[in-house]
Short mmCIF file of C-alpha atoms in Angstrom, two decimals:
data_model
loop_
_atom_site.label_atom_id
_atom_site.label_comp_id
_atom_site.label_asym_id
_atom_site.label_seq_id
_atom_site.Cartn_x
_atom_site.Cartn_y
_atom_site.Cartn_z
CA UNK A 1 68.15 90.11 -19.93
CA UNK A 2 71.34 91.75 -20.93
CA UNK A 3 73.20 91.75 -23.52
CA UNK A 4 70.64 91.40 -26.13
CA UNK A 5 69.65 94.41 -28.08
CA UNK A 6 67.64 94.90 -31.12
CA UNK A 7 69.16 95.28 -34.84
CA UNK A 8 69.49 98.30 -37.04
CA UNK A 9 65.82 98.75 -38.25
CA UNK A 10 64.08 96.53 -35.89
CA UNK A 11 61.53 97.58 -33.70
CA UNK A 12 62.37 97.27 -29.63
CA UNK A 13 60.19 94.30 -28.65
CA UNK A 14 60.55 93.67 -25.20
CA UNK A 15 62.19 90.13 -23.92
CA UNK A 16 59.64 87.15 -23.64
CA UNK A 17 59.44 86.52 -20.20
CA UNK A 18 61.60 82.85 -18.90
CA UNK A 19 58.94 80.43 -18.71
CA UNK A 20 61.00 77.03 -18.10
CA UNK A 21 59.75 74.66 -15.26
CA UNK A 22 55.85 76.47 -16.00
CA UNK A 23 53.12 74.37 -17.70
CA UNK A 24 51.40 75.91 -20.46
CA UNK A 25 47.81 77.06 -21.15
CA UNK A 26 45.85 75.47 -22.87
CA UNK A 27 43.73 77.36 -25.48
CA UNK A 28 40.00 78.02 -23.89
CA UNK A 29 40.37 76.85 -20.45
CA UNK A 30 40.79 72.76 -21.44
CA UNK A 31 43.24 70.60 -20.32
CA UNK A 32 45.09 68.06 -22.62
CA UNK A 33 43.48 64.94 -23.26
CA UNK A 34 46.15 61.91 -22.11
CA UNK A 35 48.63 60.56 -24.27
CA UNK A 36 47.31 57.12 -25.23
CA UNK A 37 49.04 54.22 -23.35
CA UNK A 38 50.24 56.68 -20.55
CA UNK A 39 47.42 57.19 -17.12
CA UNK A 40 48.03 60.77 -15.55
CA UNK A 41 49.38 60.08 -12.05
CA UNK A 42 47.12 60.62 -9.06
CA UNK A 43 47.56 63.44 -6.73
CA UNK A 44 48.66 62.73 -2.91
CA UNK A 45 46.16 62.51 -0.78
CA UNK A 46 43.31 63.79 -3.62
CA UNK A 47 39.95 60.38 -4.79
CA UNK A 48 38.97 61.01 -8.48
CA UNK A 49 35.60 60.96 -8.23
CA UNK A 50 33.11 59.10 -9.39
CA UNK A 51 30.73 59.91 -12.03
CA UNK A 52 26.98 59.11 -11.23
CA UNK A 53 25.62 55.47 -12.29
CA UNK A 54 28.61 54.18 -12.94
CA UNK A 55 31.35 52.05 -10.62
CA UNK A 56 35.66 51.88 -11.54
CA UNK A 57 37.16 48.99 -12.65
CA UNK A 58 38.93 47.05 -9.93
CA UNK A 59 42.40 45.96 -11.52
CA UNK A 60 43.16 42.48 -12.16
CA UNK A 61 44.13 40.19 -9.24
CA UNK A 62 43.63 43.28 -6.41
CA UNK A 63 40.85 43.91 -4.55
CA UNK A 64 40.49 47.50 -3.01
CA UNK A 65 41.54 47.81 0.58
CA UNK A 66 37.94 48.68 2.24
CA UNK A 67 37.03 52.00 4.31
CA UNK A 68 37.77 51.53 7.56
CA UNK A 69 34.29 51.37 9.74
CA UNK A 70 32.51 50.57 6.55
CA UNK A 71 31.34 47.14 5.47
CA UNK A 72 30.45 47.20 2.35
CA UNK A 73 26.62 45.94 1.08
CA UNK A 74 25.66 42.54 -0.14
CA UNK A 75 24.36 41.94 -3.08
CA UNK A 76 20.70 40.47 -2.80
CA UNK A 77 20.10 37.12 -3.57
CA UNK A 78 24.27 36.43 -3.01
CA UNK A 79 26.56 35.32 -0.21
CA UNK A 80 30.23 35.85 -0.57
CA UNK A 81 32.48 33.62 -0.90
CA UNK A 82 34.70 32.11 1.62
CA UNK A 83 38.68 31.97 1.51
CA UNK A 84 39.44 28.32 1.09
CA UNK A 85 41.40 27.61 4.57
CA UNK A 86 39.46 30.02 6.40
CA UNK A 87 36.80 30.72 8.64
CA UNK A 88 34.54 33.91 9.42
CA UNK A 89 34.64 34.67 12.45
CA UNK A 90 31.30 33.91 14.46
CA UNK A 91 30.14 37.61 15.67
CA UNK A 92 30.03 37.33 19.86
CA UNK A 93 26.66 36.80 21.19
CA UNK A 94 25.26 35.70 18.05
CA UNK A 95 25.21 32.16 15.76
CA UNK A 96 25.52 31.93 12.25
CA UNK A 97 22.40 30.11 10.71
CA UNK A 98 22.67 27.17 8.73
CA UNK A 99 22.89 26.61 5.08
CA UNK A 100 19.91 24.86 4.05
CA UNK A 101 20.25 21.14 3.33
CA UNK A 102 23.82 21.12 4.96
CA UNK A 103 24.53 20.06 8.51
CA UNK A 104 28.05 20.90 10.14
CA UNK A 105 30.93 18.20 10.49
CA UNK A 106 30.90 16.95 13.79
CA UNK A 107 34.41 17.72 15.23
CA UNK A 108 36.72 14.41 15.95
CA UNK A 109 36.14 13.71 19.56
CA UNK A 110 33.95 15.88 20.43
CA UNK A 111 30.26 14.67 21.25
CA UNK A 112 27.04 18.18 21.34
CA UNK A 113 26.73 18.93 24.75
CA UNK A 114 22.68 18.22 24.84
CA UNK A 115 20.28 20.66 25.97
CA UNK A 116 18.69 21.02 29.05
CA UNK A 117 15.39 19.23 29.52
CA UNK A 118 15.80 17.69 25.30
CA UNK A 119 16.48 14.44 24.43
CA UNK A 120 17.59 13.60 20.82
CA UNK A 121 15.64 12.18 18.73
CA UNK A 122 16.76 8.07 17.20
CA UNK A 123 18.07 7.83 13.69
CA UNK A 124 15.32 5.54 12.51
CA UNK A 125 16.77 2.42 11.71
CA UNK A 126 19.54 2.59 13.66
CA UNK A 127 20.02 1.72 17.26
CA UNK A 128 22.25 3.50 19.99
CA UNK A 129 25.21 2.19 21.20
CA UNK A 130 25.81 0.42 24.50
CA UNK A 131 28.20 2.36 26.81
CA UNK A 132 31.51 0.80 27.74
CA UNK A 133 31.13 -1.21 30.69
CA UNK A 134 27.62 -1.07 31.14
CA UNK A 135 25.09 -3.88 30.73
CA UNK A 136 21.28 -3.31 29.92
CA UNK A 137 19.15 -4.66 33.24
CA UNK A 138 17.77 -7.92 32.47
CA UNK A 139 14.54 -8.44 32.87
CA UNK A 140 13.55 -10.64 36.73
CA UNK A 141 13.35 -14.48 35.82
CA UNK A 142 10.35 -15.72 35.60
CA UNK A 143 7.28 -14.78 33.21
CA UNK A 144 6.49 -11.99 32.40
CA UNK A 145 3.04 -10.13 33.60
CA UNK A 146 1.17 -8.47 31.14
CA UNK A 147 -0.52 -5.27 31.41
CA UNK A 148 -4.50 -5.82 31.54
CA UNK A 149 -6.71 -4.82 28.28
CA UNK A 150 -8.41 -2.51 30.11
CA UNK A 151 -5.02 -0.69 30.25
CA UNK A 152 -4.74 -0.87 26.13
CA UNK A 153 -7.91 -0.39 24.80
CA UNK A 154 -9.41 -2.45 22.15
CA UNK A 155 -5.60 -2.62 20.84
CA UNK A 156 -4.88 -5.67 22.76
CA UNK A 157 -7.47 -7.29 22.18
CA UNK A 158 -8.10 -6.78 18.22
CA UNK A 159 -4.54 -7.94 18.17
CA UNK A 160 -5.52 -11.17 19.91
CA UNK A 161 -8.73 -11.27 17.94
CA UNK A 162 -6.67 -11.38 14.91
CA UNK A 163 -4.55 -13.86 15.29
CA UNK A 164 -1.47 -12.65 15.15
CA UNK A 165 0.14 -11.95 18.19
CA UNK A 166 1.06 -15.13 18.53
CA UNK A 167 1.73 -15.73 14.48
CA UNK A 168 4.46 -12.59 14.68
CA UNK A 169 6.32 -13.27 17.52
CA UNK A 170 4.73 -12.80 20.68
CA UNK A 171 7.09 -14.77 22.70
CA UNK A 172 8.94 -13.06 25.01
CA UNK A 173 12.93 -13.33 25.07
CA UNK A 174 15.30 -13.08 27.00
CA UNK A 175 19.21 -12.61 26.48
CA UNK A 176 21.26 -9.06 25.80
CA UNK A 177 18.47 -7.49 24.03
CA UNK A 178 16.20 -7.68 27.20
CA UNK A 179 12.10 -8.49 26.40
CA UNK A 180 9.98 -7.90 23.50
CA UNK A 181 7.15 -5.42 25.11
CA UNK A 182 3.58 -6.77 25.09
CA UNK A 183 2.81 -3.39 24.25
CA UNK A 184 5.11 -3.50 21.11
CA UNK A 185 3.88 -6.65 19.86
CA UNK A 186 -0.01 -5.79 20.23
CA UNK A 187 0.75 -2.88 17.88
CA UNK A 188 2.21 -4.23 15.33
CA UNK A 189 0.32 -7.87 14.97
CA UNK A 190 -2.21 -5.23 14.69
CA UNK A 191 -1.07 -3.39 12.16
CA UNK A 192 0.52 -6.03 9.92
CA UNK A 193 -2.75 -7.04 10.25
CA UNK A 194 -3.92 -4.04 8.22
CA UNK A 195 -1.76 -5.60 5.18
CA UNK A 196 -4.77 -8.01 5.35
CA UNK A 197 -6.77 -5.31 5.13
CA UNK A 198 -9.29 -4.21 3.93
CA UNK A 199 -7.29 -7.18 5.33
CA UNK A 200 -10.89 -7.86 6.97
CA UNK A 201 -13.44 -7.10 4.52
CA UNK A 202 -11.32 -6.03 0.88
CA UNK A 203 -14.77 -4.09 -0.29
CA UNK A 204 -13.35 -0.98 -1.38
CA UNK A 205 -15.42 3.44 -0.17
CA UNK A 206 -17.00 1.73 2.38
CA UNK A 207 -17.25 4.99 3.99
CA UNK A 208 -21.11 3.47 5.83
CA UNK A 209 -18.34 1.04 7.83
CA UNK A 210 -17.75 1.16 11.32
CA UNK A 211 -14.97 -0.51 13.62
CA UNK A 212 -16.18 -3.82 15.28
CA UNK A 213 -14.42 -4.34 18.39
CA UNK A 214 -16.33 -7.67 20.04
CA UNK A 215 -16.08 -11.27 18.35
CA UNK A 216 -18.38 -12.35 16.13
CA UNK A 217 -20.80 -15.64 16.73
CA UNK A 218 -19.12 -19.26 16.15
CA UNK A 219 -21.22 -22.33 15.07
CA UNK A 220 -19.88 -25.19 16.24
CA UNK A 221 -16.86 -26.47 14.93
CA UNK A 222 -18.42 -29.97 13.53
CA UNK A 223 -21.09 -28.47 12.00
CA UNK A 224 -18.76 -25.14 10.15
CA UNK A 225 -15.22 -25.18 10.67
CA UNK A 226 -13.82 -22.46 9.22
CA UNK A 227 -13.62 -18.74 10.75
CA UNK A 228 -16.04 -15.51 11.27
CA UNK A 229 -14.69 -12.46 9.82
CA UNK A 230 -14.47 -10.57 12.89
CA UNK A 231 -14.06 -7.07 10.95
CA UNK A 232 -15.67 -8.49 6.88
CA UNK A 233 -17.84 -5.88 5.52
CA UNK A 234 -20.78 -7.35 6.79
CA UNK A 235 -19.84 -6.88 10.20
CA UNK A 236 -18.94 -3.38 9.65
CA UNK A 237 -21.89 -2.04 8.41
CA UNK A 238 -23.98 -4.15 11.48
CA UNK A 239 -22.04 -1.46 13.89
CA UNK A 240 -21.98 1.17 11.33
CA UNK A 241 -26.29 0.66 11.31
CA UNK A 242 -26.20 -0.29 15.47
CA UNK A 243 -24.01 3.69 16.51
CA UNK A 244 -27.17 5.56 13.44
CA UNK A 245 -29.52 3.59 15.87
CA UNK A 246 -30.89 1.77 12.90
CA UNK A 247 -31.73 -1.68 15.15
CA UNK A 248 -34.39 -3.34 12.62
CA UNK A 249 -31.26 -3.55 10.07
CA UNK A 250 -28.35 -4.42 12.46
CA UNK A 251 -30.56 -7.73 13.50
CA UNK A 252 -30.96 -8.20 9.35
CA UNK A 253 -26.81 -7.43 8.46
CA UNK A 254 -26.17 -9.72 11.47
CA UNK A 255 -28.16 -12.83 8.76
CA UNK A 256 -24.67 -12.75 6.19
CA UNK A 257 -21.83 -10.88 9.66
CA UNK A 258 -22.32 -13.86 11.75
CA UNK A 259 -21.58 -17.06 8.71
CA UNK A 260 -17.90 -17.70 7.37
CA UNK A 261 -16.95 -16.54 4.12
CA UNK A 262 -14.42 -16.83 1.47
CA UNK A 263 -11.50 -14.13 1.45
CA UNK A 264 -10.82 -13.64 -2.32
CA UNK A 265 -7.42 -13.28 -3.10
CA UNK A 266 -6.74 -11.19 -5.99
CA UNK A 267 -3.05 -8.41 -6.91
CA UNK A 268 -2.52 -7.07 -3.77
CA UNK A 269 0.00 -8.38 -1.03
CA UNK A 270 -0.93 -11.61 -1.62
CA UNK A 271 1.52 -13.04 0.74
CA UNK A 272 0.48 -10.58 3.30
CA UNK A 273 -3.28 -11.45 2.80
CA UNK A 274 -2.58 -15.02 3.06
CA UNK A 275 -1.06 -15.13 5.80
CA UNK A 276 -2.96 -12.28 7.89
CA UNK A 277 -5.86 -14.72 7.54
CA UNK A 278 -4.84 -17.58 7.82
CA UNK A 279 -2.95 -17.07 10.93
CA UNK A 280 -6.57 -15.68 12.06
CA UNK A 281 -7.90 -18.60 11.82
CA UNK A 282 -5.73 -20.47 13.09
CA UNK A 283 -5.77 -18.40 16.44
CA UNK A 284 -9.87 -19.09 16.51
CA UNK A 285 -9.39 -22.71 15.87
CA UNK A 286 -10.08 -22.58 12.44
CA UNK A 287 -10.02 -23.11 9.14
CA UNK A 288 -9.66 -20.63 6.21
CA UNK A 289 -10.96 -20.51 3.40
CA UNK A 290 -10.07 -19.26 1.06
CA UNK A 291 -10.34 -17.86 -3.15
CA UNK A 292 -7.62 -17.69 -5.69
CA UNK A 293 -8.75 -15.24 -8.58
CA UNK A 294 -5.91 -13.85 -10.27
CA UNK A 295 -5.55 -16.22 -13.75
CA UNK A 296 -4.14 -13.95 -16.52
CA UNK A 297 -7.01 -12.99 -19.51
CA UNK A 298 -9.57 -13.15 -16.42
CA UNK A 299 -13.41 -12.98 -16.67
CA UNK A 300 -12.38 -12.49 -20.34
CA UNK A 301 -11.86 -8.78 -19.60
CA UNK A 302 -16.23 -8.16 -18.22
CA UNK A 303 -17.01 -7.16 -15.11
CA UNK A 304 -13.78 -8.48 -13.63
CA UNK A 305 -11.30 -8.76 -15.76
CA UNK A 306 -7.60 -8.00 -14.69
CA UNK A 307 -5.53 -10.81 -12.89
CA UNK A 308 -1.77 -11.37 -13.70
CA UNK A 309 0.01 -9.90 -16.42
CA UNK A 310 1.10 -13.74 -18.20
CA UNK A 311 2.46 -16.67 -16.96
CA UNK A 312 5.11 -16.03 -15.21
CA UNK A 313 4.01 -13.10 -12.72
CA UNK A 314 0.92 -15.65 -12.01
CA UNK A 315 3.46 -18.55 -11.21
CA UNK A 316 4.95 -15.76 -9.04
CA UNK A 317 1.75 -14.30 -7.07
CA UNK A 318 1.44 -18.26 -6.86
CA UNK A 319 4.57 -18.82 -4.81
CA UNK A 320 3.90 -15.74 -2.69
CA UNK A 321 0.25 -17.29 -1.31
CA UNK A 322 1.61 -20.79 -1.10
CA UNK A 323 4.20 -18.88 1.21
CA UNK A 324 1.95 -17.11 2.94
CA UNK A 325 -0.64 -20.19 3.84
CA UNK A 326 2.57 -21.95 5.37
CA UNK A 327 1.39 -25.15 7.10
CA UNK A 328 -1.85 -23.84 8.55
CA UNK A 329 -5.79 -25.14 7.50
CA UNK A 330 -7.16 -23.76 4.87
CA UNK A 331 -9.37 -24.46 1.85
CA UNK A 332 -8.96 -23.00 -1.83
CA UNK A 333 -11.91 -22.64 -4.16
CA UNK A 334 -9.79 -22.29 -7.64
CA UNK A 335 -10.14 -19.43 -10.09
CA UNK A 336 -13.76 -18.96 -10.61
CA UNK A 337 -14.52 -19.28 -14.36
CA UNK A 338 -11.09 -20.38 -15.68
CA UNK A 339 -12.25 -23.67 -16.95
CA UNK A 340 -15.85 -22.83 -18.28
CA UNK A 341 -14.30 -20.07 -20.23
CA UNK A 342 -12.43 -22.24 -21.95
CA UNK A 343 -15.93 -24.74 -22.77
CA UNK A 344 -17.66 -22.13 -23.70
CA UNK A 345 -14.62 -20.37 -25.82
CA UNK A 346 -14.57 -17.32 -24.23
CA UNK A 347 -11.27 -17.22 -23.34
CA UNK A 348 -9.37 -17.15 -26.62
CA UNK A 349 -8.01 -20.68 -27.88
CA UNK A 350 -4.42 -19.73 -28.26
CA UNK A 351 -4.37 -19.67 -24.00
CA UNK A 352 -5.72 -23.05 -23.09
CA UNK A 353 -2.73 -24.81 -23.00
CA UNK A 354 -1.30 -22.34 -20.86
CA UNK A 355 -4.55 -21.98 -18.30
CA UNK A 356 -4.25 -25.59 -17.57
CA UNK A 357 -0.32 -25.71 -17.22
CA UNK A 358 -1.02 -22.40 -14.80
CA UNK A 359 -4.19 -24.54 -13.13
CA UNK A 360 -2.37 -27.74 -12.62
CA UNK A 361 0.75 -25.87 -11.42
CA UNK A 362 -1.03 -24.79 -8.28
CA UNK A 363 -2.66 -27.30 -7.68
CA UNK A 364 0.72 -29.34 -7.65
CA UNK A 365 2.10 -26.16 -5.04
CA UNK A 366 -1.30 -26.46 -3.18
CA UNK A 367 -1.36 -29.62 -2.14
CA UNK A 368 2.29 -29.73 -1.07
CA UNK A 369 1.16 -28.70 1.75
CA UNK A 370 0.52 -30.43 4.97
CA UNK A 371 -3.03 -29.09 5.60
CA UNK A 372 -4.20 -27.38 2.68
CA UNK A 373 -8.08 -28.88 0.02
CA UNK A 374 -8.19 -27.60 -3.23
CA UNK A 375 -10.74 -27.62 -5.30
CA UNK A 376 -11.15 -26.22 -8.87
CA UNK A 377 -14.27 -24.37 -9.90
CA UNK A 378 -16.73 -26.40 -12.83
CA UNK A 379 -19.23 -23.23 -13.05
CA UNK A 380 -23.08 -24.63 -12.61
CA UNK A 381 -26.09 -26.14 -14.28
CA UNK A 382 -27.03 -23.65 -16.48
CA UNK A 383 -23.61 -22.24 -17.95
CA UNK A 384 -21.93 -25.68 -18.91
CA UNK A 385 -25.19 -27.78 -19.29
CA UNK A 386 -23.85 -31.13 -20.68
CA UNK A 387 -21.41 -32.40 -17.15
CA UNK A 388 -19.53 -34.36 -19.58
CA UNK A 389 -17.90 -31.73 -21.40
CA UNK A 390 -16.34 -30.76 -17.73
CA UNK A 391 -14.74 -33.87 -17.53
CA UNK A 392 -11.58 -33.31 -19.66
CA UNK A 393 -10.77 -29.63 -19.36
CA UNK A 394 -11.02 -30.85 -15.15
CA UNK A 395 -8.58 -33.63 -15.51
CA UNK A 396 -6.22 -31.34 -17.64
CA UNK A 397 -6.48 -28.97 -14.77
CA UNK A 398 -5.42 -31.54 -12.26
CA UNK A 399 -8.28 -32.58 -10.37
CA UNK A 400 -7.02 -36.44 -10.15
CA UNK A 401 -4.76 -34.79 -7.37
CA UNK A 402 -7.33 -31.89 -6.43
CA UNK A 403 -9.80 -32.69 -3.35
CA UNK A 404 -13.04 -31.97 -5.91
CA UNK A 405 -14.87 -29.58 -7.22
CA UNK A 406 -17.00 -25.78 -6.78
CA UNK A 407 -20.52 -25.50 -8.42
CA UNK A 408 -21.98 -22.36 -8.57
CA UNK A 409 -19.66 -19.92 -7.55
CA UNK A 410 -21.14 -16.38 -7.35
CA UNK A 411 -24.05 -17.94 -9.03
CA UNK A 412 -27.33 -17.89 -7.66
CA UNK A 413 -29.03 -22.17 -9.13
CA UNK A 414 -30.90 -23.73 -6.43
CA UNK A 415 -29.01 -26.54 -4.35
CA UNK A 416 -30.95 -29.28 -5.98
CA UNK A 417 -30.10 -28.47 -9.24
CA UNK A 418 -26.32 -28.23 -8.34
CA UNK A 419 -26.69 -30.99 -6.58
CA UNK A 420 -27.98 -33.66 -9.66
CA UNK A 421 -26.03 -32.11 -12.12
CA UNK A 422 -22.77 -32.63 -9.13
CA UNK A 423 -23.63 -36.29 -8.72
CA UNK A 424 -23.28 -36.88 -12.78
CA UNK A 425 -20.60 -34.97 -12.92
CA UNK A 426 -18.94 -36.93 -9.43
CA UNK A 427 -19.57 -40.09 -11.29
CA UNK A 428 -17.78 -39.37 -14.19
CA UNK A 429 -14.25 -38.25 -12.24
CA UNK A 430 -14.52 -41.32 -10.62
CA UNK A 431 -16.32 -40.20 -7.34
CA UNK A 432 -14.73 -36.96 -6.33
CA UNK A 433 -16.53 -34.95 -4.20
CA UNK A 434 -17.89 -31.19 -4.39
CA UNK A 435 -18.79 -28.17 -2.74
CA UNK A 436 -21.41 -25.90 -3.60
CA UNK A 437 -21.64 -22.31 -3.20
CA UNK A 438 -25.69 -20.82 -1.70
CA UNK A 439 -24.87 -17.88 -0.61
CA UNK A 440 -27.49 -16.50 -2.68
CA UNK A 441 -29.14 -18.54 -4.28
CA UNK A 442 -31.71 -18.75 -1.74
CA UNK A 443 -34.51 -17.85 -4.80
CA UNK A 444 -33.28 -19.38 -7.17
CA UNK A 445 -32.07 -17.24 -10.08
CA UNK A 446 -34.14 -14.74 -11.58
CA UNK A 447 -36.75 -15.56 -13.42
CA UNK A 448 -36.77 -14.01 -17.36
CA UNK A 449 -34.76 -16.39 -20.10
CA UNK A 450 -33.90 -13.27 -22.27
CA UNK A 451 -32.11 -11.08 -20.38
CA UNK A 452 -28.80 -11.95 -21.11
CA UNK A 453 -27.39 -10.45 -17.55
CA UNK A 454 -29.47 -12.41 -15.19
CA UNK A 455 -26.53 -13.52 -13.48
CA UNK A 456 -25.55 -10.16 -12.75
CA UNK A 457 -27.11 -8.94 -9.40
CA UNK A 458 -30.79 -9.78 -10.17
CA UNK A 459 -33.39 -8.62 -7.68
CA UNK A 460 -34.80 -10.15 -5.55
CA UNK A 461 -32.90 -13.09 -4.72
CA UNK A 462 -32.41 -13.79 -1.09
CA UNK A 463 -29.34 -15.41 1.23
CA UNK A 464 -29.66 -19.82 0.84
CA UNK A 465 -28.35 -22.11 3.28
CA UNK A 466 -25.97 -21.30 5.98
CA UNK A 467 -22.54 -22.45 5.67
CA UNK A 468 -22.41 -26.66 6.81
CA UNK A 469 -20.51 -29.36 6.54
CA UNK A 470 -23.76 -31.34 7.62
CA UNK A 471 -24.44 -31.73 4.26
CA UNK A 472 -26.28 -35.49 4.26
CA UNK A 473 -23.91 -36.26 1.17
CA UNK A 474 -21.37 -38.22 1.74
CA UNK A 475 -20.02 -36.79 -1.93
CA UNK A 476 -21.25 -33.02 -0.90
CA UNK A 477 -17.92 -32.03 1.39
CA UNK A 478 -19.60 -28.41 1.97
CA UNK A 479 -22.38 -25.77 1.99
CA UNK A 480 -19.98 -22.48 1.32
CA UNK A 481 -20.11 -19.17 0.98
CA UNK A 482 -17.59 -18.19 -2.03
CA UNK A 483 -19.19 -14.75 -2.69
CA UNK A 484 -19.41 -12.97 0.12
CA UNK A 485 -23.40 -11.64 -0.29
CA UNK A 486 -23.76 -7.84 -0.67
CA UNK A 487 -20.80 -7.79 -2.69
CA UNK A 488 -21.62 -6.40 -6.15
CA UNK A 489 -21.08 -8.24 -9.52
CA UNK A 490 -20.38 -5.26 -11.31
CA UNK A 491 -21.98 -2.36 -12.43
CA UNK A 492 -25.20 -3.59 -13.97
CA UNK A 493 -28.42 -2.72 -12.69
CA UNK A 494 -27.34 -0.11 -10.76
CA UNK A 495 -24.32 -1.68 -9.13
CA UNK A 496 -20.80 -1.03 -8.29
CA UNK A 497 -17.76 -1.88 -9.83
CA UNK A 498 -17.81 -5.84 -9.03
CA UNK A 499 -16.45 -7.00 -5.24
CA UNK A 500 -17.43 -3.92 -3.79
CA UNK A 501 -19.52 -4.05 -0.76
CA UNK A 502 -23.47 -2.82 -1.48
CA UNK A 503 -25.34 -2.02 1.48
CA UNK A 504 -28.66 -1.76 -0.14
CA UNK A 505 -28.09 -5.31 -2.03
CA UNK A 506 -26.81 -7.18 1.31
CA UNK A 507 -30.25 -5.74 3.20
CA UNK A 508 -31.79 -7.24 -0.06
CA UNK A 509 -30.81 -10.87 0.35
CA UNK A 510 -31.30 -10.56 4.19
CA UNK A 511 -34.90 -8.99 4.31
CA UNK A 512 -35.62 -11.30 0.97
CA UNK A 513 -35.20 -14.78 3.60
CA UNK A 514 -36.06 -13.69 5.60
CA UNK A 515 -39.47 -13.52 4.98
CA UNK A 516 -38.92 -16.98 2.91
CA UNK A 517 -38.00 -18.18 6.64
CA UNK A 518 -41.16 -16.53 8.17
#
């Protein structure tokens, strides 16, 4: 540099080069660490290299700019969030997949175009609105022709047999809603019969049964006015035997299938079953024979235990059954065993007053119906042996309003013994008439007094006298089959649960009766 010279006595030193505008080198070739709080300026046109396995943090409030021609990879299991108020643009030629569980909102004023060759499915419970300015076509005046039974198979015929077509409004209706289709009415009638259930044959587990498609024989109404169930347990068993070619067994089973037997009403659908049975009987111009069996603390907790939970539940159940019967003809056997169990002490004393009240209320409601008869159950000669013990319980249960009492329900005592016992009891009640269950008393009770369960599925028993109102005695209103022959008394002596269909036992009853008659 100009004007510079070494001082006296100094060694001459060359001047350092000018470093203004240059960046000093760092020792060992390293770059200085950034100053805290400052970030180095990015070089224009260059992007910092990413460290492998790391992703740069996004600045809050900013989104990275997409690279032209590239799409970010979607994260597995995640869907990108839509910006509020914006809808994604549809790709040409593609339709977006619908979100599961959601339906697209219809645009106001627009209706979706129907696909050619397809018809929209109707929504359940809704009817399409009529088009403005149009009216549905009216049926021509005069009776509407009904399709022949062969066109509908067994559906129409069975609906007619069950007698529910008229009950459920098979009458054609005219007006702005058009006429009721005969096929629809028959189908609804048949479906409603399913409520009756095991409508027709209340047994469970009838895997051996086949459907019945023919009207059973009915004896003259003057002899027996009660309805024969065309689809009962015995009738279906006959069909099953015929299908397998077992004609001998089918002939024996017809001894049961051709007789009117009582239909037992319990907890399940009391109103529907009562309506179904009485409507079917009414359609055949016959009376329904019913058994009410739902009293609380039923059967003292034995094989047929159950019934209503308490008195209020029973009253509600009774109201439903009464509505189901309506103004149709019916005969009711009211609560088998209910009074004898009070007399023999099986039912605890704390429930006696409630039971009397429930039975009295049932008699009152049933006798309030125009064409219903009621018989209170009074046991059998070998249960309450002194008939005088039954007088007071029957009076407290409403025998004065009832049509009479029933004997030998589900038991095996002979008709002669029941006739003598019933006359003695009738005299104590002012001449009240009675009915006798003869369904299984053809050979009388099982021999041997040491068996405490002689009443439960005894062997060697036989069918008794056929049901009839022609008894030859003015105090005996009828011999009835109240217990359905072939249904088990309980899980004793190899039997299934109480009330369940037992084909082998039914065959034994019919076979023993056949031997007795032969």
